[in-house]
Amino acid sequence: MASPAERYAAARRRTEESRTELAQFASTLGFDLDGFQLQACRALEAGRGVLVAAPTGAGKTVVGEFAVHLALRTGRKAFYTTPIKALSNQKYAELAERHGAASVGLLTGDNSVNGEAPVVVMTTEVLRNMLYAGSPLLDGLGYVVMDEVHYLADRFRGAVWEEVIIHLPSDVLVASLSATVSNAEEFGAWLDTVRGDTEVVVSEHRPVPLWQHLLVGTRMYDLFTDPAGDPLEGDEGSLVPGAIVNPELVAMSRQQLRTDRVAAAGRGRGRTRPGGGRHGSGPPGGRTASRAQVLEVLDAAGLLPAITFIFSRAGCDAAVAQCVAWGLRLTTPEEGKRIRALAEERCAEIPSSDLAVLGYWEWLDGLERGLAAHHAGLLPVFKETVEHLFAAGLVKAVFATETLALGVNMPARSVVLERLVKWNGQTHVDVTPGEYTQLTGRAGRRGIDVEGHAVVVWGPGTDPEAVAGLASRRTFPLRSSFRPTYNMAVNLVEQVGRERARDILETSFAQFQADRAVVGQARQIRDQQSALAGYRRAMTCHLGDFAEYFALRQRIGEREKELSRAGAAERRAEARRSVESLSTGDVVRLPGGRRDVYGVVLDLVDGKGFDGPSPRVLSQDRQVRTVSAHDFAGAVEPVTRVKVPRTFNWRSPQARRDLASSLRNALAEVGGGDVPPRRRATGPTGAAGDDAVLTDLRERLRAHPCHGCADREEHARWAVREEKLARDTRALQRAIEGRTGTIARTFDRVCDLLAELGYLTADGTAVTDPGRTLRRINAETDLLVAQCLRHGAWSGLAPADLAAAVSVLVHESRRDEGAPTERVPRRAEEAIATTVRLWSDLTDREDHHKVPATREPDAGLAWAVHRWASGHRLDAVLRDADLAAGDFVRRCKQLVDLLDQIASASLDPAVRSAAREAVDAVRRGVVAHTSLT
């Protein structure tokens, strides 16, 4: 029992804690904070930055909301950054509801709402641009929340996160929120280096337990069980002592494997088994469930709403159509009415003439049934409506691509994976444990569900133990994708100078990771150098310099190898020449085997590669085979001849038997088949005796004092070890040299190219006027845009022509898109040709300077953009474009953003005017009434 003094102290601590900002914030939440949330919030209140790595749905955004609370309470600003505009819009709505619209702003490029507010939600790119521009909105900034900070691994946009973290003022506290990563401590150590005191808070606990299942046919099986057969939670099941993969599933997998082998053998003999195929059978005991049946199983088990991940846009759309055709309906009539009303309200601004081409009626039919697709090709307003209806519990089943798992908050009770293989843009690859964790992490809604469920549909080749491995290995290492860009380079040189810029870039996470690897390698080198010193002591000889003596032995060995290779090459050449001179009927000794085997040449067939013709021969044992010159050790000389009938057919057993008999008779006549092989003085033995260099080395070796040492071979063994370890050490040193300063070296190469093109001064230390234009262009193809402006590629173009020409810099064709069938007008075509020529010249220079090449312009959208900017209807544009509506709208939004930059950056008044008119021409109709995600 506590003493009175202890009770008093505890009461005092509780009183003090109740007066903290964290206590006041927690009192407004309506739920108790978890341990990791408390730890992170306390760090923020104590003035430390934090990195919070926790599973999806664990509630890490509470830490970001506390940073906002602290900013408002202390009279400072807070910026809340997200990777995508849809997530920014969502967070803005949440914070505005909590703190009032007057206190919260939104900056996404598409939207600018109350940007002077004390709390502003924005995309990370917006904050990066503000930092480079020295925006006055940065005044008074106290907190920056970087939601989904693991996006810095994204190879296209990841550098933005590092730029922001590096360039933020030192007095700004950063709250970094990440998915669970396996190297959180490494990332936290980097944050501590560049931002100061940063606390790393890692939680692998899911507040909503996750159960793992395999759906075999229409029956659900638990993936993990204990030895007694009782199911175990999927996220902990593999870690429980004694946990095993469900024995029923393992037995079914082995049975299916045996069945498939039997079926394959049957097909090989010309028999087929119903349901068989080259990819294996369906699930044991029945057919694979259709998508509608899967949802019916989940509905019956009370596991809706569900997200089914399909790694294909077309597959997502087809899934909804299949379920509708099946007659599936997951909603009540009342829910259907609410869905229709909300969808109609959200899509009211879309011109009615565009609804049919957008697939609106089919989309609405699916929605009313509780079904929807979610992917990047969907019209943004459709996608946002799906997200809203799903969050409201009205849409019960969403078929989505994996992009849903990387941003928008759409948790479900269940997640279904149809396949564990996906297309990565080049080939089909297995889903990684990190990706599996990210996808299934959507299952289980905190505060709604007591448990979440991950369901893998059994398909051909399914291995339950492999699925268990994915479910239990939650590895997702964070790897920097940072590299200096042209825009980054001119901004840094302008702001801090080239030398200081190099120092800044050396603080990037990319260099930090490289340097940490170097630390381990340097330690290894130190250890190996200590070992080398010991080896050298052990090989010390009292008669002389043993290292010098050993070097002579090595040079002799190398010279002998050279002579051997030269001899072997000559023997191969002799073999080729002699084989080419063989003719039908020649009897030759065949290569290989313990005893001499002879064959008669039937004919010469074309060889492979550089081997020349290859003899087809019949051996004494009636076997026909083809041998190449490469098979012979040297020249091939006939030992006798046999007459081969002109009508000889080597496929005939009788013909082979008769000719083999003639061969044996001919061999008997020249010595009973025991013909002595021809000996040649070639190779190292013969050549060595005539080689002056080798003779000199051997004489010097014999004359060396160490040659007479009684312990010579013992010293030599240590010398061999020393030489091998020294070679390994040199390789490590080269690796370190390749890693150290890699970012700065890349920056130097970028600056050298910019100086060559005139964007920096000749010495690369200052920004020129063209460079200041480049500073205002934030695009993947930034330098190519600047080149086009400088060289007048777009001068004199009408707005629609300019929009078409610029579209080649934002479009990137998908592999399932057809090539454009129509050509743009001549002026636009000439501008595109000029752009391509400038790109070609630029990539040649990039190759020379060894910097990553700028992406090639893609004219696949130009015709559609020209027609749209010219005022054509959406249905006509999309019909000719072979492009999904959502893709077209998204590309148009990106085009508008780039045209805006061109209007701001160009020094040509006509181009500025045409760009502004092009913005208005493109931003109309469905493009104007949808936000960009």
PDB file of C-alpha atoms in Angstrom, residues 3 52 66 211 389 457 466 535 555 563 572 633 646 686 736 758 771 865 882 910 917:
ATOM      1  CA  SER A   3       2.441   5.792   1.767  1.00  0.00           C
ATOM      2  CA  VAL A  52       5.569   7.929 -35.916  1.00  0.00           C
ATOM      3  CA  PHE A  66      -2.194  17.427 -31.827  1.00  0.00           C
ATOM      4  CA  TRP A 211      -7.583 -12.412 -39.313  1.00  0.00           C
ATOM      5  CA  LEU A 389     -20.411   6.619 -50.093  1.00  0.00           C
ATOM      6  CA  VAL A 457      -8.945 -16.250 -53.134  1.00  0.00           C
ATOM      7  CA  ALA A 466       3.667 -18.884 -49.120  1.00  0.00           C
ATOM      8  CA  TYR A 535      49.380 -12.214 -42.587  1.00  0.00           C
ATOM      9  CA  ARG A 555      53.758 -13.458 -62.554  1.00  0.00           C
ATOM     10  CA  LEU A 563      50.399 -19.088 -72.928  1.00  0.00           C
ATOM     11  CA  ARG A 572      40.370 -24.323 -81.385  1.00  0.00           C
ATOM     12  CA  ALA A 633      40.840 -30.631 -78.299  1.00  0.00           C
ATOM     13  CA  ARG A 646      24.145 -41.912-101.768  1.00  0.00           C
ATOM     14  CA  GLY A 686      55.539 -26.769 -75.699  1.00  0.00           C
ATOM     15  CA  ILE A 736      33.219   3.266 -50.642  1.00  0.00           C
ATOM     16  CA  GLY A 758      23.563  28.812 -70.162  1.00  0.00           C
ATOM     17  CA  GLY A 771      18.090  29.987 -65.106  1.00  0.00           C
ATOM     18  CA  VAL A 865      -6.236  17.835 -76.415  1.00  0.00           C
ATOM     19  CA  ASP A 882      -8.819   5.592 -76.977  1.00  0.00           C
ATOM     20  CA  ALA A 910       2.435  36.134 -77.262  1.00  0.00           C
ATOM     21  CA  GLU A 917      -6.134  31.272 -73.283  1.00  0.00           C
TER      22      GLU A 917
END
